[in-house]
PDB file of C-alpha atoms in Angstrom:
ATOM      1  CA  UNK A   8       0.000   0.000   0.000  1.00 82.00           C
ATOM      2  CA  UNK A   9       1.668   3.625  -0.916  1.00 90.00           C
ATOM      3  CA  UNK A  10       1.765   6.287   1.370  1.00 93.00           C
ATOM      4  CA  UNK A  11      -0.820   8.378  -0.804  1.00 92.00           C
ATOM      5  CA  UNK A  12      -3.549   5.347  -0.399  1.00 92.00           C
ATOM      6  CA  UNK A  13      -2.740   6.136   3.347  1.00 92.00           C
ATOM      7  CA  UNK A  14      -3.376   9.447   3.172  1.00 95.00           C
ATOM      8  CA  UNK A  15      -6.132   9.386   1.105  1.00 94.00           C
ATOM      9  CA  UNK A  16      -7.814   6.807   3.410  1.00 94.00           C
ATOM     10  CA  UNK A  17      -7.072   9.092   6.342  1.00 94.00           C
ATOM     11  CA  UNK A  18      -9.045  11.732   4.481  1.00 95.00           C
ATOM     12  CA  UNK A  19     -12.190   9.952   3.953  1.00 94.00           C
ATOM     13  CA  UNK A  20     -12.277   8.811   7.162  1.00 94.00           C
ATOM     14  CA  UNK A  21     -11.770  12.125   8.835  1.00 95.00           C
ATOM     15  CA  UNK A  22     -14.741  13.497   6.111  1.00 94.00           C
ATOM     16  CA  UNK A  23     -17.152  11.609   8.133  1.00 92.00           C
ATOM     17  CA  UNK A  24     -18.605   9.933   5.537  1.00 91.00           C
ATOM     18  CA  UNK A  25     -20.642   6.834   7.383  1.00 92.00           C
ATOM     19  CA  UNK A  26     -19.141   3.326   6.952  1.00 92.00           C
ATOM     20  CA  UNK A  27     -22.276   2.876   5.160  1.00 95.00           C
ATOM     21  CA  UNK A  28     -21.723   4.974   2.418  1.00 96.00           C
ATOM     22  CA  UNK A  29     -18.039   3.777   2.080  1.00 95.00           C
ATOM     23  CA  UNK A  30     -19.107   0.109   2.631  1.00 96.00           C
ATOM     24  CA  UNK A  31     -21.687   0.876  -0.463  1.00 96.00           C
ATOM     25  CA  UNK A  32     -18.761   2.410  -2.519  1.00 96.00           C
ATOM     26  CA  UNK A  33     -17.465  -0.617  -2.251  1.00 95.00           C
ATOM     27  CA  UNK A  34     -20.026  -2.802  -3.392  1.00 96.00           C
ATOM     28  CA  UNK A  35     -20.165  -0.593  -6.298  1.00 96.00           C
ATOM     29  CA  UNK A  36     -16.939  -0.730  -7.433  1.00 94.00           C
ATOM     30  CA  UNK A  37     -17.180  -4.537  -7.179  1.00 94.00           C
ATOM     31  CA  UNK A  38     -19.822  -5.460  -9.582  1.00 93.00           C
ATOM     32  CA  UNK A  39     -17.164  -4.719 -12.521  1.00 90.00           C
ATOM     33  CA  UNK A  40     -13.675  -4.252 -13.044  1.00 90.00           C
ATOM     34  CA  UNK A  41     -14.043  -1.608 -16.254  1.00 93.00           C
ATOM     35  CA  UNK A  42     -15.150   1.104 -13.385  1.00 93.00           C
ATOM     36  CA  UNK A  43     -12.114   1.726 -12.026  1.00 92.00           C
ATOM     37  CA  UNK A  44     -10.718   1.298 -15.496  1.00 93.00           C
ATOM     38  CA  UNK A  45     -12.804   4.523 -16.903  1.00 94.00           C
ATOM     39  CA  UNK A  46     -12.876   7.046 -13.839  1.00 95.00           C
ATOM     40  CA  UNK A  47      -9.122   6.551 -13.962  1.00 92.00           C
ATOM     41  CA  UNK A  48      -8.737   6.432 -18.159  1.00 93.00           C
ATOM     42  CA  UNK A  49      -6.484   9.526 -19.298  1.00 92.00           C
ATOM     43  CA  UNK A  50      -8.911   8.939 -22.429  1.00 94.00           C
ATOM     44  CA  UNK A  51     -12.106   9.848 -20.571  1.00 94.00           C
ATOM     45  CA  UNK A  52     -12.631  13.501 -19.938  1.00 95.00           C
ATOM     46  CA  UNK A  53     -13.139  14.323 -16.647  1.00 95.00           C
ATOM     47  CA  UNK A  54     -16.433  15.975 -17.172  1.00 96.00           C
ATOM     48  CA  UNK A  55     -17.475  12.119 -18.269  1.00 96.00           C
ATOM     49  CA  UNK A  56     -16.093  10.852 -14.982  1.00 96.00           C
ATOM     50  CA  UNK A  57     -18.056  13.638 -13.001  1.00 96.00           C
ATOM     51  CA  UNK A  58     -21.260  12.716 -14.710  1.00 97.00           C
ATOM     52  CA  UNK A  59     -20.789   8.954 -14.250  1.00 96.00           C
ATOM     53  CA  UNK A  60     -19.637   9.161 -10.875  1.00 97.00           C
ATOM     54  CA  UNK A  61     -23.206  11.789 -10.407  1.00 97.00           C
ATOM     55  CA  UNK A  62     -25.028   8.970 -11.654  1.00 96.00           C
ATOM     56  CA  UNK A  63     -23.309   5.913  -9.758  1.00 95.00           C
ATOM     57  CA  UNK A  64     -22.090   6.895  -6.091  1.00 96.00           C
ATOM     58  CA  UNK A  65     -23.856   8.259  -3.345  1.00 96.00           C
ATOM     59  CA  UNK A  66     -24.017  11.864  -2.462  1.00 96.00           C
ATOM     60  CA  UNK A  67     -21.757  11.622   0.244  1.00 96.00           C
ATOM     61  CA  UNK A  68     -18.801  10.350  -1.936  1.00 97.00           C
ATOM     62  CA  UNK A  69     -18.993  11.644  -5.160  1.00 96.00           C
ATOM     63  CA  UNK A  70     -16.912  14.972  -4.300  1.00 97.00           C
ATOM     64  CA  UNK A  71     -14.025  12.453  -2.882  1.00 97.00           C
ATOM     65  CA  UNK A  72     -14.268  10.382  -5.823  1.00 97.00           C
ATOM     66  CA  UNK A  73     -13.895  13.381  -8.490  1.00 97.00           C
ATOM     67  CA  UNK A  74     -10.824  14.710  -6.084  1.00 96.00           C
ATOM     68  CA  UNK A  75      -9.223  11.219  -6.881  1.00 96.00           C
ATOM     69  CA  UNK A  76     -10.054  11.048 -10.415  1.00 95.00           C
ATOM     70  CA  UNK A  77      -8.716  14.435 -10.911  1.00 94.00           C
ATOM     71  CA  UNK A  78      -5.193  13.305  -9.668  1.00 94.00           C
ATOM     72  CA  UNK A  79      -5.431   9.965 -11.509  1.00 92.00           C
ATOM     73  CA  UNK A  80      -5.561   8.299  -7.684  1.00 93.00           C
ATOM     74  CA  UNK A  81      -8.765   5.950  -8.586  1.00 93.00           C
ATOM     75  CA  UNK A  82      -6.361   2.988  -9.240  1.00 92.00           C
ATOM     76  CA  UNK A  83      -5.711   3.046  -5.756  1.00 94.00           C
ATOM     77  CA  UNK A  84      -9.293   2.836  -4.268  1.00 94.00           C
ATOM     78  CA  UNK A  85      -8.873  -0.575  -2.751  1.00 93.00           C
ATOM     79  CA  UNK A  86      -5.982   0.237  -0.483  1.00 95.00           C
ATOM     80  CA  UNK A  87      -7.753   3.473  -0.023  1.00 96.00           C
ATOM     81  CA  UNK A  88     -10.558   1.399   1.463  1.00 95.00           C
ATOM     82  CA  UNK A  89      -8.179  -0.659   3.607  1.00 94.00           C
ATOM     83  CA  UNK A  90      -6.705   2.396   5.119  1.00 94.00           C
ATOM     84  CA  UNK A  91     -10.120   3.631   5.700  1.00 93.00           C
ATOM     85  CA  UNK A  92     -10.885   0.428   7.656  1.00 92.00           C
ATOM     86  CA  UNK A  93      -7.665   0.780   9.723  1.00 92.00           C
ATOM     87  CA  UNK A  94      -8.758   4.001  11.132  1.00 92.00           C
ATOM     88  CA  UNK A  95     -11.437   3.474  11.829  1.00 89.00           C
ATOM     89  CA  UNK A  96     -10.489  -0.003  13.921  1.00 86.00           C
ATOM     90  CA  UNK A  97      -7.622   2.575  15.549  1.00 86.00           C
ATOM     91  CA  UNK A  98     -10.653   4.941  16.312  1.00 87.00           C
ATOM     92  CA  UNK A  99     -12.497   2.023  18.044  1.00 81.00           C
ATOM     93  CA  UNK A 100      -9.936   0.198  19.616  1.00 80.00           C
ATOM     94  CA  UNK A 101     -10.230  -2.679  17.345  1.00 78.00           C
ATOM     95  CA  UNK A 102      -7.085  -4.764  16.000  1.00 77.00           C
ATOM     96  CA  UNK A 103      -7.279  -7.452  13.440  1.00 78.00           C
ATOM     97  CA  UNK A 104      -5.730 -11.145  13.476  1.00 76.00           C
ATOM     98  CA  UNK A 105      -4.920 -13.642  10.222  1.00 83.00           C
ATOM     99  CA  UNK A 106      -5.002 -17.164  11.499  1.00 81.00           C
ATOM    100  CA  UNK A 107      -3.334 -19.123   9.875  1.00 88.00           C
ATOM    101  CA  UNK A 108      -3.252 -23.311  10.262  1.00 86.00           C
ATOM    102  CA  UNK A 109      -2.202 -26.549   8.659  1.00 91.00           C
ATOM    103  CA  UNK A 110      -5.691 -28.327  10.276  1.00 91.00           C
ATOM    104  CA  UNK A 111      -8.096 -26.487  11.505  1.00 90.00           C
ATOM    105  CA  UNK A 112      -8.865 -25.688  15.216  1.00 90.00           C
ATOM    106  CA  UNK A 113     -11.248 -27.128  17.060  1.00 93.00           C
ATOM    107  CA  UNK A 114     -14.327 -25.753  18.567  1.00 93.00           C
ATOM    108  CA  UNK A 115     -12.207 -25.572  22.095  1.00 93.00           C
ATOM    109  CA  UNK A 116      -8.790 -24.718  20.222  1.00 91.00           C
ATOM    110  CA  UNK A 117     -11.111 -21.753  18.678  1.00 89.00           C
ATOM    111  CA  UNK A 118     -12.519 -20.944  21.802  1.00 91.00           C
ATOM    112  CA  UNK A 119      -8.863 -20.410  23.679  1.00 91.00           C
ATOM    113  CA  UNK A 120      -7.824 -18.633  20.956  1.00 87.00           C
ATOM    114  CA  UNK A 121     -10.115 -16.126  20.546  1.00 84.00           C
ATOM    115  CA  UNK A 122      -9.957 -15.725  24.648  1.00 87.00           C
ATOM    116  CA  UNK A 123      -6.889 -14.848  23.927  1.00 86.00           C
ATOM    117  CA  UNK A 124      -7.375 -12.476  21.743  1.00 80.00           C
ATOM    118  CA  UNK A 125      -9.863 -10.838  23.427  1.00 77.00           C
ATOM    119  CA  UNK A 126      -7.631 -10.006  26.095  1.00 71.00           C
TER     120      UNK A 126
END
């Protein structure tokens, strides 16, 4: 992830826009890959892109979407997400584990683990 995912990540979090919005930004962007190809195409004007994303995106998000599509930044809206989602777990207190396992745990292996965690 580059430092200017981070920072633009750090921006729409400290917008405010709701996890909602963002979380429906998402879904959007996942029911095709040629999205992100055209809002960040140098052969697409950017008056397109503004009326596409007008259409598309929520209120909420469209001004944050044109900001990245005017500095060709769209191609990063995946880690952009991610570094949403890490501030706000640091704003709640939240941290995230990967477990990884040759078998999987039991029910009472699961159970101590996520004691554990808990912690």
């Amino acid at each position: 992830m580059t430092q200017t995912a981070n920072n633009y990540g750090k921006v729409l979090y400290n917008l405010g826009i709701s996890r909602e919005i963002v979380e429906e930004t998402k879904r959007i962007f996942s029911l095709t890959t040629e999205l992100p190809k055209v809002l960040d195409s140098p052969v697409v004007t950017l008056k397109e892109k503004e009326r596409l994303i007008d259409v598309i995106f929520p209120e909420e998000i469209r001004n944050f979407l044109k900001v990245l599509c005017d500095y060709g930044s769209v191609n990063q809206i995946a880690d952009i997400f991610i570094a949403y989602e890490s501030c706000v777990d640091a704003k709640s207190g939240t941290l995230r584990a990967t477990l990884y396992y040759v078998t999987p745990p039991t029910d009472s292996q699961l159970a101590q683990i996520k004691k554990y965690l808990v912690r």
